[in-house]
Short mmCIF file of C-alpha atoms in Angstrom, two decimals:
data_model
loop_
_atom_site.label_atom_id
_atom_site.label_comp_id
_atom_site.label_asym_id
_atom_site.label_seq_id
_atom_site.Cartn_x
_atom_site.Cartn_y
_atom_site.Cartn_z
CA UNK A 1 163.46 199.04 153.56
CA UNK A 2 164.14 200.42 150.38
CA UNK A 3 166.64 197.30 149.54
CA UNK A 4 163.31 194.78 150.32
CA UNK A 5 160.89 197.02 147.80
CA UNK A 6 163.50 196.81 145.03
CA UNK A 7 163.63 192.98 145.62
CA UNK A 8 160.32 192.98 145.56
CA UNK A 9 160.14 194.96 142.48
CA UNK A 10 162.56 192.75 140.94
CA UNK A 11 161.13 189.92 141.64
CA UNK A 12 157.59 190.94 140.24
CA UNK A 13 159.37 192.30 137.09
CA UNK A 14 161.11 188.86 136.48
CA UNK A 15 157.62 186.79 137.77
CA UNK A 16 155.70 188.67 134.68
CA UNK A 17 158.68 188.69 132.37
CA UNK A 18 158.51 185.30 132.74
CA UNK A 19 154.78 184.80 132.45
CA UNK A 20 155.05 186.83 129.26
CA UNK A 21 157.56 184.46 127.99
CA UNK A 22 155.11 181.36 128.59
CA UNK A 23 151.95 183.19 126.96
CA UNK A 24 154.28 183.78 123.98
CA UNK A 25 155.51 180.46 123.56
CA UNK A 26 152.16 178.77 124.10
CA UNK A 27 150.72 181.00 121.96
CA UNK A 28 149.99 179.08 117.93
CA UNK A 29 149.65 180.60 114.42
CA UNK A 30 146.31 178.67 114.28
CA UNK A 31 142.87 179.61 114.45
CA UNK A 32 140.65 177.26 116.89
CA UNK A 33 137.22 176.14 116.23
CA UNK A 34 135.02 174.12 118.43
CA UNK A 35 133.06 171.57 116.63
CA UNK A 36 130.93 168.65 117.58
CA UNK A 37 131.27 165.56 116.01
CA UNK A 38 128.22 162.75 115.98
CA UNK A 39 129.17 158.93 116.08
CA UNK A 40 126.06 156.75 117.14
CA UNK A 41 124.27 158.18 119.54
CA UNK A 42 127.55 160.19 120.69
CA UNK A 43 128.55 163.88 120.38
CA UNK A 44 131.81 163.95 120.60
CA UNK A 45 133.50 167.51 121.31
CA UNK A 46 136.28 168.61 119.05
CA UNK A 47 138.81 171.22 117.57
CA UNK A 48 139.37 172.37 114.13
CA UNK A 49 142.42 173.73 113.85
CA UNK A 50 142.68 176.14 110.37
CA UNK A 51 145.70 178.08 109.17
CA UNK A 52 145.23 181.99 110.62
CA UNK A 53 146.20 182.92 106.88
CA UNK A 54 143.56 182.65 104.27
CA UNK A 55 140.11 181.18 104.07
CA UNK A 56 140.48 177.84 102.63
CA UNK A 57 139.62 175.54 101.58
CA UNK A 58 142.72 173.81 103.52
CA UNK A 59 143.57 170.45 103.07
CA UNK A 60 142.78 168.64 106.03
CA UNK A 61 144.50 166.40 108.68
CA UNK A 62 142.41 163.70 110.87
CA UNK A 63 143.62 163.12 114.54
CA UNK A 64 143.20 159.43 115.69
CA UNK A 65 144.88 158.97 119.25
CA UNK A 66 146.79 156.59 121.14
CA UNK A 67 145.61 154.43 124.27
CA UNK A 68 144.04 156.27 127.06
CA UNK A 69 141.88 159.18 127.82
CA UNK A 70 142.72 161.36 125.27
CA UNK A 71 141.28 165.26 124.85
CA UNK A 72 140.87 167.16 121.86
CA UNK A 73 143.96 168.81 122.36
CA UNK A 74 145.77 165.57 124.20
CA UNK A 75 146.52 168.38 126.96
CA UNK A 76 147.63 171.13 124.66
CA UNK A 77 150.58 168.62 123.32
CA UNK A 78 149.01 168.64 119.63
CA UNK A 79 148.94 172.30 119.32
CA UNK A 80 152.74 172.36 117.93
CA UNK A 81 151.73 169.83 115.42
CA UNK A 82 148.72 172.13 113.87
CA UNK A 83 151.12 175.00 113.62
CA UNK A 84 153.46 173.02 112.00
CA UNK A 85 150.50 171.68 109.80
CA UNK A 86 149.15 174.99 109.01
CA UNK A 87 152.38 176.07 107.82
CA UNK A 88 151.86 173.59 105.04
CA UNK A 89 148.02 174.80 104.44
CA UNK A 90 146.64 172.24 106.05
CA UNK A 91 143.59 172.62 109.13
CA UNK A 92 143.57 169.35 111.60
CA UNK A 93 140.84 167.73 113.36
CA UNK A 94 140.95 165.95 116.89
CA UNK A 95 137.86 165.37 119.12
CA UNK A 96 137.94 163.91 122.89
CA UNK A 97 137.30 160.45 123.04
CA UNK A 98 133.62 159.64 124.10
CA UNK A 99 133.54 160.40 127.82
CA UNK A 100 136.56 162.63 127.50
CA UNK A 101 136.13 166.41 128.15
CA UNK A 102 132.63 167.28 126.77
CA UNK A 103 132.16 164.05 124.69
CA UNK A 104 129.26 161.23 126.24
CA UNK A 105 129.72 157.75 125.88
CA UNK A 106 133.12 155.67 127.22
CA UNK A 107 136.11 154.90 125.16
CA UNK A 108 136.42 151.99 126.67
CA UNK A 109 133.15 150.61 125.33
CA UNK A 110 135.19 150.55 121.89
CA UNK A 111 136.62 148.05 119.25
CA UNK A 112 139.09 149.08 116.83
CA UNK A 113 136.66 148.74 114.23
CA UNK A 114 134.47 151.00 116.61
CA UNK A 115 137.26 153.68 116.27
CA UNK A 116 137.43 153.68 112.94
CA UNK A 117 134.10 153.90 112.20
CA UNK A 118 134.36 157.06 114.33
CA UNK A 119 137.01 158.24 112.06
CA UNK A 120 135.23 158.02 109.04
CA UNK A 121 132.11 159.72 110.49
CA UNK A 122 134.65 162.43 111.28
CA UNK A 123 135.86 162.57 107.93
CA UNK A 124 132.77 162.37 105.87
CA UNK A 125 131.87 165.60 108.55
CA UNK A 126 134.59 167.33 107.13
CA UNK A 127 134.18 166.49 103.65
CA UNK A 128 130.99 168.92 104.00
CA UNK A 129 132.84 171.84 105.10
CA UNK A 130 133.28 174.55 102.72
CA UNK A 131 136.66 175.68 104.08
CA UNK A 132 138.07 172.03 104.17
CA UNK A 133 139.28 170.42 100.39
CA UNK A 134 137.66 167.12 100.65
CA UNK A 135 140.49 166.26 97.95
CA UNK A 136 143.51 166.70 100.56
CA UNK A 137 142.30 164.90 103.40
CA UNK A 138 144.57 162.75 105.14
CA UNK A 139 145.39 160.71 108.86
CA UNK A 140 147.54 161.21 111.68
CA UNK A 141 147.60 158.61 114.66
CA UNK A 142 150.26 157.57 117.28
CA UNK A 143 150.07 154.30 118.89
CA UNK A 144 146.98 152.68 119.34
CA UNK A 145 145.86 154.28 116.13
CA UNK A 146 148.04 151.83 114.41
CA UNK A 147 145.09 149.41 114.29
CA UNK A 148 143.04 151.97 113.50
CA UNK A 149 144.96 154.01 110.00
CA UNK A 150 145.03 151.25 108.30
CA UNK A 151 141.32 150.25 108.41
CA UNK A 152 140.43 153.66 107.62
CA UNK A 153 142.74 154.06 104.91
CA UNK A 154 141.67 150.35 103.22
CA UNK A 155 138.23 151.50 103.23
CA UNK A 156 138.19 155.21 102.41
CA UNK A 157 138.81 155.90 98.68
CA UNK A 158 140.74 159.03 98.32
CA UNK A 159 142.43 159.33 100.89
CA UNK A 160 145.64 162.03 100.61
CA UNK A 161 147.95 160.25 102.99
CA UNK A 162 148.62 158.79 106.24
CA UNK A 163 151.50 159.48 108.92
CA UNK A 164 151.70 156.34 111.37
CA UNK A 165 153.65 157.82 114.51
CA UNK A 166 155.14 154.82 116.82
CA UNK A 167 152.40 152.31 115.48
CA UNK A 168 152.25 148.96 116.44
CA UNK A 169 151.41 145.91 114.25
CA UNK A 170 149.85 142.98 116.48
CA UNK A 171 148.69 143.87 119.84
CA UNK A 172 149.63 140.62 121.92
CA UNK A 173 153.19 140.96 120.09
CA UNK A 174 153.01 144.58 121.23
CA UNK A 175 152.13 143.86 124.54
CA UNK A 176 154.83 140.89 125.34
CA UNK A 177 157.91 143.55 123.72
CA UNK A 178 156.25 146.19 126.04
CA UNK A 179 156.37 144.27 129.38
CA UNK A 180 159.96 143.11 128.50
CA UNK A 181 161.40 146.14 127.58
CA UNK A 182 159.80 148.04 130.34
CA UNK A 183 161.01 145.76 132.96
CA UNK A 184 164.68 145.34 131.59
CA UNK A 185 164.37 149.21 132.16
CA UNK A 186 163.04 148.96 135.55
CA UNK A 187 166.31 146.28 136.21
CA UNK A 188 164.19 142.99 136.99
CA UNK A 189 165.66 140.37 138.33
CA UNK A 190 165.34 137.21 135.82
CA UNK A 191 162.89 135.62 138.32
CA UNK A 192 160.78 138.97 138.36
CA UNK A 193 160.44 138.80 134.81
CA UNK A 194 159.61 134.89 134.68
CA UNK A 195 156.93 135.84 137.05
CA UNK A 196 155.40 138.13 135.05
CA UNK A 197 155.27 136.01 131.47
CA UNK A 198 153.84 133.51 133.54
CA UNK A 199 150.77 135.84 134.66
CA UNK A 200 150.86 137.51 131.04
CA UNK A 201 149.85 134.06 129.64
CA UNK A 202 147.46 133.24 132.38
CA UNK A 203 145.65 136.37 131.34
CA UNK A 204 146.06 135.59 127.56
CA UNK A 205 144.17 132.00 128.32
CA UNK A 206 141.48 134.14 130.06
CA UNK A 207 141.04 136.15 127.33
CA UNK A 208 140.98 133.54 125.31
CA UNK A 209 137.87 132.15 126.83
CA UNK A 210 135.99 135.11 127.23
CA UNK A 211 136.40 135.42 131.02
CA UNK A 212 134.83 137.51 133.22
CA UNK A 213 136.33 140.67 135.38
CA UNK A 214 135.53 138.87 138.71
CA UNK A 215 137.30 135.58 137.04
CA UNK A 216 140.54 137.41 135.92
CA UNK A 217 140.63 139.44 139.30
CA UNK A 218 140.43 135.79 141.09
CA UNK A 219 143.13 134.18 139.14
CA UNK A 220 145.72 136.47 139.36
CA UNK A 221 144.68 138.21 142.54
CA UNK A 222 146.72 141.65 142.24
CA UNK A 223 144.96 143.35 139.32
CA UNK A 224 147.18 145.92 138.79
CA UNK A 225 144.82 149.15 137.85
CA UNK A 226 143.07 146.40 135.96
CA UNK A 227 139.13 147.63 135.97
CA UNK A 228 136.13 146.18 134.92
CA UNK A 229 135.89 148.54 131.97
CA UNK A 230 139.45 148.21 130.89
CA UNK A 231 139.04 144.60 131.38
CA UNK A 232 136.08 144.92 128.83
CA UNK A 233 137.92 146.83 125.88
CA UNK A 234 141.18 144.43 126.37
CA UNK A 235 138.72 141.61 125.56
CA UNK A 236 137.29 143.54 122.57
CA UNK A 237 140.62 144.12 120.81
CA UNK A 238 143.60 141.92 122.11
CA UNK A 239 143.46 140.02 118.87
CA UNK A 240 143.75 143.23 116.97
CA UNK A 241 146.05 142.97 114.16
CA UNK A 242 146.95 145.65 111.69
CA UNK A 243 148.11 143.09 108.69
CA UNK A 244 145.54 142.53 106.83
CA UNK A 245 144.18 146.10 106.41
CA UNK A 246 147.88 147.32 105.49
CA UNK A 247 147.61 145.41 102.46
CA UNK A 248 144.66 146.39 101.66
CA UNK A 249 146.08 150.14 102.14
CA UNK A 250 145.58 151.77 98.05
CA UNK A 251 147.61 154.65 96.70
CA UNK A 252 147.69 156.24 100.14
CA UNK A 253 151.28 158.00 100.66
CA UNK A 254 152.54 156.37 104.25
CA UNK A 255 154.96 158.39 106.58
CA UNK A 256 155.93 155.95 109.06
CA UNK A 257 157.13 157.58 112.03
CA UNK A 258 159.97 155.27 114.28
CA UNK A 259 161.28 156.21 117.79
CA UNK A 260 164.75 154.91 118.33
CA UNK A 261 163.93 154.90 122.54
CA UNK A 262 160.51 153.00 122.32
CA UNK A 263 159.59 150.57 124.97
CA UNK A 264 156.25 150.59 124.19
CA UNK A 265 156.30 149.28 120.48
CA UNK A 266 159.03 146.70 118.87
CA UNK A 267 159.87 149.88 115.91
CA UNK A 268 162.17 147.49 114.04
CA UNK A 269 159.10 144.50 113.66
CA UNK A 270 157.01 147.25 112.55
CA UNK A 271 159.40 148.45 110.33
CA UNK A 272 159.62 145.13 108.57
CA UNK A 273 155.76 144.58 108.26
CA UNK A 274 155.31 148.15 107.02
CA UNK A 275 157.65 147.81 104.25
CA UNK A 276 156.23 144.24 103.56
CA UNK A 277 152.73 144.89 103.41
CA UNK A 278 152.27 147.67 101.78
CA UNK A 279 152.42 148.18 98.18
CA UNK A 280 154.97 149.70 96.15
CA UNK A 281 156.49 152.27 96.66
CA UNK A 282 155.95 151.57 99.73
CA UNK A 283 156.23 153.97 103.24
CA UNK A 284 158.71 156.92 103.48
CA UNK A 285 160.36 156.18 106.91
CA UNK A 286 161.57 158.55 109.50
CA UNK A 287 163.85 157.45 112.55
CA UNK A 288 164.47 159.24 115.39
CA UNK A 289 167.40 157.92 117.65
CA UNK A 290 166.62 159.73 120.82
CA UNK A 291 162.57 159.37 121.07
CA UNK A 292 160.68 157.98 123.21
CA UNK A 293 157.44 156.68 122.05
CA UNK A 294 155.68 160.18 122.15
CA UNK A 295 158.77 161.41 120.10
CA UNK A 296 159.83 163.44 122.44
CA UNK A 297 163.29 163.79 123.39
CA UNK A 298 164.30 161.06 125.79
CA UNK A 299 166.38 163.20 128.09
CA UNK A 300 163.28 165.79 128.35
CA UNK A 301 160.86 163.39 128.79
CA UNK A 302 162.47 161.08 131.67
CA UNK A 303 163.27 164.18 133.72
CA UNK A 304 160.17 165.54 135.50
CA UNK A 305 161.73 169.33 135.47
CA UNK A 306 162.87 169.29 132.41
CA UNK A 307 159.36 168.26 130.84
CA UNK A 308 157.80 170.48 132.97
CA UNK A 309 160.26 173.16 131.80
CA UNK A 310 159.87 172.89 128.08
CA UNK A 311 156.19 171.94 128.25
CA UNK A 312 155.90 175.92 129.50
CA UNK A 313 158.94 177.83 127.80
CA UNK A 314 159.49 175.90 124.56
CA UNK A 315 156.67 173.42 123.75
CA UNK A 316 157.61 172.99 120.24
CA UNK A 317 161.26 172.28 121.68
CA UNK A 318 159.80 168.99 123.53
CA UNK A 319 159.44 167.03 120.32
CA UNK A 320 162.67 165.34 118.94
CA UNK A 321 164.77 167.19 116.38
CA UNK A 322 163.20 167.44 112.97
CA UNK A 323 159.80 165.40 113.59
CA UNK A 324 157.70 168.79 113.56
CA UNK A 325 159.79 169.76 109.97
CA UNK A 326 159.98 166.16 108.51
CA UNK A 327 156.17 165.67 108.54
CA UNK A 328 155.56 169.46 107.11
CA UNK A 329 157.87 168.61 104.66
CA UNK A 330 156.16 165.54 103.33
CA UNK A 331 152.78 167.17 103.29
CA UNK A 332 154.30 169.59 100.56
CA UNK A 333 155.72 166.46 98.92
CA UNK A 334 151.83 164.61 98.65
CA UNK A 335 150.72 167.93 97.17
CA UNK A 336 153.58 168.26 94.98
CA UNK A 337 153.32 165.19 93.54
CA UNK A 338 149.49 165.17 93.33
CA UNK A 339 149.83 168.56 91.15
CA UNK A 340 152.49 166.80 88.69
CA UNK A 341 150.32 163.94 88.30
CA UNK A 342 147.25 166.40 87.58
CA UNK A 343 149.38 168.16 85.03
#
């Protein structure tokens, strides 16, 4: 008896040792404010992250997310990011996407130009904020949010900087590298993969002529997830193409952000069009060997325990090797620079 209340004991001693351990490690040297953001007739429910030292004003950095439904906190996974930010005396800003969390509306009513007028509402928001330095405001975005940076950055004068994290350049380009690499992954057969150009182009033709849901679902039968409102927002932005509005891009510093295990975006065509496009001197570039597209480590990410693992005991640890450090470090390299030049 007394050997099964000792076990017991144990076991309750490890089971909150080990809770501790989690509340420690998901605990951030941030302070979290929730804001609400207005876009159209949208609220949009969001975070603003500050440094816990100091009262500002903090420079500030702008959250624009990837594909999908995204939260303000994209599931806690940004909160490593606005430590690492606040570090550097910089507060970030992320809202749910409309119809996300507490937002109204539906993300997938939106263009890319949609999202970016979004972004801009959000950042003439902040540029009324007493604690925020509407002199050191600057964009983060992964993914998607490579068509969206670059419109915002063409347009807003000002603008401190922009990190690009796994963006993409032309979305039909995007989406042919995607199916291929994803499906040499999988290990399809060569007919497997002929079968599935042949139904990618079928769809781009429908696209093409603005069909309908119904028509698409008819022609290719199997709709794969395919919905009426995704359906809707492909047809809105499948022609999106980041080019122009990179060369438009003025004086903004660019941190381009590369993933040497992306499936999801071709990182050396982006690569080339980054340092093409934009002007002199052109984007600092970061490669990570081992990232996926999320940048995070491809052995944690394509192991469901493992993920799960870090996610709880070392969040910060999910991320690949340097990313969180590399981006703090060229924060303090924008502000160094923009204090020589003032001097």
């Amino acid at each position: 008896m007394k050997a099964v209340v000792w076990s017991l004991a144990g076991l309750l001693l490890v089971t909150a040792g080990l809770g501790a351990v989690v509340i420690w490690q998901n605990s951030y040297n941030i302070r979290e404010e929730r804001v609400t953001l207005r876009h159209g007739g949208d609220a949009l429910d969001g975070v603003l992250a500050t440094p816990k030292e100091g009262r500002g004003p903090y420079g500030l950095v702008v959250f624009v997310h990837g594909d999908g439904p995204v939260d303000a906190t994209h599931d806690t996974f940004y909160r490593p990011l606005w430590e690492s930010f606040a570090r550097a005396g910089y507060a970030s800003l992320s809202w749910s996407k409309p119809g996300v969390g507490g937002s109204s509306g539906n993300w997938l009513d939106q263009s890319m130009e949609d999202r970016a007028d979004e972004t801009m509402d959000a950042i003439s928001w902040a540029r009324q904020r007493p604690d925020i330095d509407s002199r050191r405001i600057g964009l983060w975005g992964a993914s998607q949010a490579g068509w969206v940076l670059p419109k915002v950055a063409a347009r807003t004068p000002g603008l401190r900087f922009v990190i690009a994290v796994s963006p993409a350049v032309n979305w039909q380009q995007q989406g042919r590298y995607n199916l291929l690499a994803q499906m040499r992954e999988d290990g399809a057969s060569a007919e497997q993969v002929e079968t599935a150009l042949r139904r990618r182009e079928t769809t781009l033709q429908l696209l093409c002529r603005g069909a309908s849901f119904e028509e698409y679902r008819a022609k290719t039968g199997d709709t794969q997830g395919m919905t009426a409102d995704r359906w809707r927002f492909i047809s809105k932005n499948y022609t999106a193409d980041a080019t122009a509005d990179l060369r438009a891009i003025r004086g903004a510093p660019v941190l381009l952000i590369l993933a040497g295990r992306d499936i999801n975006v071709d990182v050396t065509d982006t690569e080339t069009a980054y340092r093409k496009l934009l002007q002199a001197p052109g984007p600092q570039v970061e490669h990570y060997p081992d990232a996926t597209h999320s940048l995070v480590k491809h052995g944690v990410e394509h192991s469901e325990v493992r993920v799960t693992l870090t996610a709880l005991f070392a969040p910060r640890a999910l991320f690949a090797s340097g990313f969180l450090a590399d981006q703090r470090r060229f924060l303090d390299h924008v502000d160094d620079h923009s204090k020589g030049e003032a001097a």
